[in-house]
Backbone as CSV, one residue per row, in Angstrom:
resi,resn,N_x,N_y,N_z,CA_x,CA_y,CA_z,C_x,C_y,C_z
1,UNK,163.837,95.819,136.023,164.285,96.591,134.885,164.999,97.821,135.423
2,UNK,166.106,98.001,135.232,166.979,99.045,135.959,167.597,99.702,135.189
3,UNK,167.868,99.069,134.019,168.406,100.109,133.267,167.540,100.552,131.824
4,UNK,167.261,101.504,131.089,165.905,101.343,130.165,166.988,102.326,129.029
5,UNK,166.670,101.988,127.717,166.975,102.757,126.471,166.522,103.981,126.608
6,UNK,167.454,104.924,126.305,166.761,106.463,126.263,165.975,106.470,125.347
7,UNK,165.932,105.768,124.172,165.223,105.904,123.345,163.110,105.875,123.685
8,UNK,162.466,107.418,123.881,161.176,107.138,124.052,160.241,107.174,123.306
9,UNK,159.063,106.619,123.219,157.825,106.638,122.439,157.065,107.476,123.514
10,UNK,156.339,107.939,122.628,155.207,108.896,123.328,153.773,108.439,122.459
11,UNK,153.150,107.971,123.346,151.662,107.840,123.117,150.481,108.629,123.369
12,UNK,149.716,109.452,122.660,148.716,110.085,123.334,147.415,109.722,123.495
13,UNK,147.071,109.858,125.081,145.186,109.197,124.871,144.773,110.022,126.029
14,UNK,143.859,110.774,124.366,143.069,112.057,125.114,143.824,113.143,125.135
15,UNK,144.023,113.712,126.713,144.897,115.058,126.593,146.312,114.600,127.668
16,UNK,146.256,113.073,128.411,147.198,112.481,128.211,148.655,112.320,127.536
17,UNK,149.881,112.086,127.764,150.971,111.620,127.003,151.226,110.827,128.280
18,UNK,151.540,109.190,127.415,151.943,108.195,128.044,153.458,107.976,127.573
19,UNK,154.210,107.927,128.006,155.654,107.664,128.103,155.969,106.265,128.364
20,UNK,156.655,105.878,127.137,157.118,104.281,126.954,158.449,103.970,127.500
21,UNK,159.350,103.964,127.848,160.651,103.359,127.644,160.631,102.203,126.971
22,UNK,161.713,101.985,126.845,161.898,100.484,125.832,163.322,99.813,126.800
23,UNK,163.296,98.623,126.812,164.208,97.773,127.632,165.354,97.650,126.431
24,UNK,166.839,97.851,126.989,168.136,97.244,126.405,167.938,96.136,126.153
25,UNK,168.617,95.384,124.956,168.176,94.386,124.364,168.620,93.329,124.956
26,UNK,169.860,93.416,126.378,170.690,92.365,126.355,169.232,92.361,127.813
27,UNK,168.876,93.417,128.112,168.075,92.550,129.301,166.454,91.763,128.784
28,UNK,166.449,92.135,127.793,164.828,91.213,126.902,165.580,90.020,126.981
29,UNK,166.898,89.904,126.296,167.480,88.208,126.337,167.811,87.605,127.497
30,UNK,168.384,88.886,128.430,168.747,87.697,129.971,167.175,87.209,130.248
31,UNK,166.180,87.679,130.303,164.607,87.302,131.033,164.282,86.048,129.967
32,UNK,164.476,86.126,128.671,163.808,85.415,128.101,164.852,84.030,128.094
33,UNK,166.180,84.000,128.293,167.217,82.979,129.050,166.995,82.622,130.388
34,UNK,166.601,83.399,131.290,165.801,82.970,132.366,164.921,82.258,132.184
35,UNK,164.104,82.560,131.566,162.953,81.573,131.641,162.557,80.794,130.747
36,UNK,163.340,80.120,129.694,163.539,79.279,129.097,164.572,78.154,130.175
37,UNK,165.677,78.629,131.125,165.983,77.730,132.013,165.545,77.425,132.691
38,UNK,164.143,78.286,133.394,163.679,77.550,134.552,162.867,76.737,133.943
39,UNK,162.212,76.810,132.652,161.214,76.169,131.946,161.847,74.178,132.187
40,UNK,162.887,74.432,131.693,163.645,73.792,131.253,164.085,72.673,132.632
41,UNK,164.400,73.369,133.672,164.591,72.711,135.128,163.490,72.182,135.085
42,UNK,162.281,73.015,135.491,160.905,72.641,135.743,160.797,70.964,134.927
43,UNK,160.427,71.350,133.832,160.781,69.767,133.223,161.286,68.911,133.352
44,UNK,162.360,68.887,134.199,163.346,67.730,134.638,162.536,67.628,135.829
45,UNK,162.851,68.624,136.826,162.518,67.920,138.560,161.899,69.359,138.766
46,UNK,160.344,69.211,139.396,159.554,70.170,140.051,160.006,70.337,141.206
47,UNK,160.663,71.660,141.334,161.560,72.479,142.437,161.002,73.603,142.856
48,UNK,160.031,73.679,144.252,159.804,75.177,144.246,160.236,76.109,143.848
49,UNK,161.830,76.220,144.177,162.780,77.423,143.731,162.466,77.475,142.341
50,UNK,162.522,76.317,141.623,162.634,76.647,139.917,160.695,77.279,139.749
51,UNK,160.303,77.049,140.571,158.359,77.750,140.125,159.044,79.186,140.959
52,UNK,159.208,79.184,141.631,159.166,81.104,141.819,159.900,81.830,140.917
53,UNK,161.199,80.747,140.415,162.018,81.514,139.711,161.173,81.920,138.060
54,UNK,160.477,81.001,138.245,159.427,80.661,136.569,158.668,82.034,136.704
55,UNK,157.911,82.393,138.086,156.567,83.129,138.547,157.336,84.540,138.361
56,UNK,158.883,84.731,138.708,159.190,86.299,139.103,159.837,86.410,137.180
57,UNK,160.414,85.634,136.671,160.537,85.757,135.176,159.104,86.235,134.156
58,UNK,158.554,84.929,134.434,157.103,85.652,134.373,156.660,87.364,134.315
59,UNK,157.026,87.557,135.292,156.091,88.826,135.899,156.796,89.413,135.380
60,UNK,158.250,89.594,135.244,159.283,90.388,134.773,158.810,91.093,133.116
61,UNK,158.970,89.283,132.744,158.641,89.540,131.024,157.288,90.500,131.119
62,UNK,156.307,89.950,131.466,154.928,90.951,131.124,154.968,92.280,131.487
63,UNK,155.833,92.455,132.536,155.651,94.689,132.741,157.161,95.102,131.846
64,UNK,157.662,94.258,131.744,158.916,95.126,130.613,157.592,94.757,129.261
65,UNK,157.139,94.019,128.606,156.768,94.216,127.384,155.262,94.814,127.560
66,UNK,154.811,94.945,128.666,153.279,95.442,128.635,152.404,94.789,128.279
67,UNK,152.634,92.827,128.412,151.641,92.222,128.017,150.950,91.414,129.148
68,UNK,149.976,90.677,129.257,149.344,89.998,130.216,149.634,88.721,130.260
69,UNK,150.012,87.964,129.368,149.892,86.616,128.952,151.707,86.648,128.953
70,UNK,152.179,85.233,129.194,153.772,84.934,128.995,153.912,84.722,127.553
71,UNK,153.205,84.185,127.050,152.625,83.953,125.087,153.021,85.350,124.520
72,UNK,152.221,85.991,125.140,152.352,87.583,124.696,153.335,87.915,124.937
73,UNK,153.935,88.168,126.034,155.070,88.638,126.338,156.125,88.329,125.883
74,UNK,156.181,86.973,125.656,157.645,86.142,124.705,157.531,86.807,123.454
75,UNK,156.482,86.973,122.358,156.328,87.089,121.515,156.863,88.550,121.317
76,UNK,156.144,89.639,122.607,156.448,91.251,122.019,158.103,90.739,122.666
77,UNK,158.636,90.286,123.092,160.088,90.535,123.693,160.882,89.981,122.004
78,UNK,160.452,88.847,121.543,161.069,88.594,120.117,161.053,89.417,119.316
79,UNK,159.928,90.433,119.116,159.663,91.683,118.239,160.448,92.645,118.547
80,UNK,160.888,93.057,119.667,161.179,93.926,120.185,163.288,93.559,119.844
81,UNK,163.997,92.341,119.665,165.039,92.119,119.140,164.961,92.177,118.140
82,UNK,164.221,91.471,117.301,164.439,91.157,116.233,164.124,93.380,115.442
83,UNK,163.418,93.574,115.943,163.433,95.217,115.515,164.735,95.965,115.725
84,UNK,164.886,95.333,117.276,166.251,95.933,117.170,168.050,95.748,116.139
85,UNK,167.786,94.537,115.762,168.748,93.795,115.226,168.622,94.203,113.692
86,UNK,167.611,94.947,113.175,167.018,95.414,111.764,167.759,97.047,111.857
87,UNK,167.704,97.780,112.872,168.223,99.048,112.756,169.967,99.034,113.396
88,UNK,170.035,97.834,113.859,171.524,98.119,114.089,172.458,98.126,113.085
89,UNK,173.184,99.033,113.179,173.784,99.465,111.828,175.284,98.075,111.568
90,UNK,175.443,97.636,110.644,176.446,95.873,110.305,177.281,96.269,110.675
91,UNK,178.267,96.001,111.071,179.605,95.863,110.974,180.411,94.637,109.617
92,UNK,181.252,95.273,109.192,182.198,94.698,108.515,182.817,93.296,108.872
93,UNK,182.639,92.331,108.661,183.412,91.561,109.199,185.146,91.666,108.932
94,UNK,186.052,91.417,109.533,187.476,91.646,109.709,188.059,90.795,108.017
95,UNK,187.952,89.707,108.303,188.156,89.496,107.447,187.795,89.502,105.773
96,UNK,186.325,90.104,105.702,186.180,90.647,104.521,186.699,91.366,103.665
97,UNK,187.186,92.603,104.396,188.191,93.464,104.257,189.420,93.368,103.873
98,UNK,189.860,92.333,104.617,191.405,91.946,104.639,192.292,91.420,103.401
99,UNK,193.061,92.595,102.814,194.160,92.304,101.937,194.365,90.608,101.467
100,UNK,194.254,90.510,100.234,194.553,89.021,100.158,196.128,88.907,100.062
101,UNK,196.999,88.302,101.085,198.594,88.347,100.792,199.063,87.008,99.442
102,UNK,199.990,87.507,98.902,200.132,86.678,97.663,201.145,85.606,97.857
């Protein structure tokens, strides 16, 4: 995770403040495209390369979403778009707009 949303949450426990970052959305989708392909290899032909590539996706997803489980982790990474995709403000489509010529 190298690049992180400025956007922070602050959690307090105790006299604590825990500091969240939140992951850019396009890198929740490259990990979760990762590892739906290696899933996906894996199923065809058991390839070491495709299990480490499974094991470091893995690990990836669970410390960007803070979960333990890949279940979990898929799940907060879907929450975590689909939230994002709720506050992004629409765009117009082009042609909605567009003058009807007579």
């Amino acid at each position: 995770m190298t690049r992180a949303r400025r956007e922070r949450s602050e959690k307090v426990f105790g006299r604590e403040h825990v500091v969240v970052l939140k992951p850019e959305p396009r890198q929740v989708r490259s990990l979760l495209t990762r590892y739906a392909n290696a899933r996906i290899a894996l199923a065809e032909k058991p390839v070491p390369a495709w299990q480490r590539e499974l094991a470091d996706v893995t690990r990836m997803l669970c410390a960007m979403t803070g979960k333990r489980s890949v279940t979990a982790a898929i799940t907060a990474a879907d929450e975590m778009l689909a939230a994002g995709r709720s506050r992004a403000p629409r765009r117009p489509s082009p042609t909605a707009e567009a003058p009807l010529s007579a």
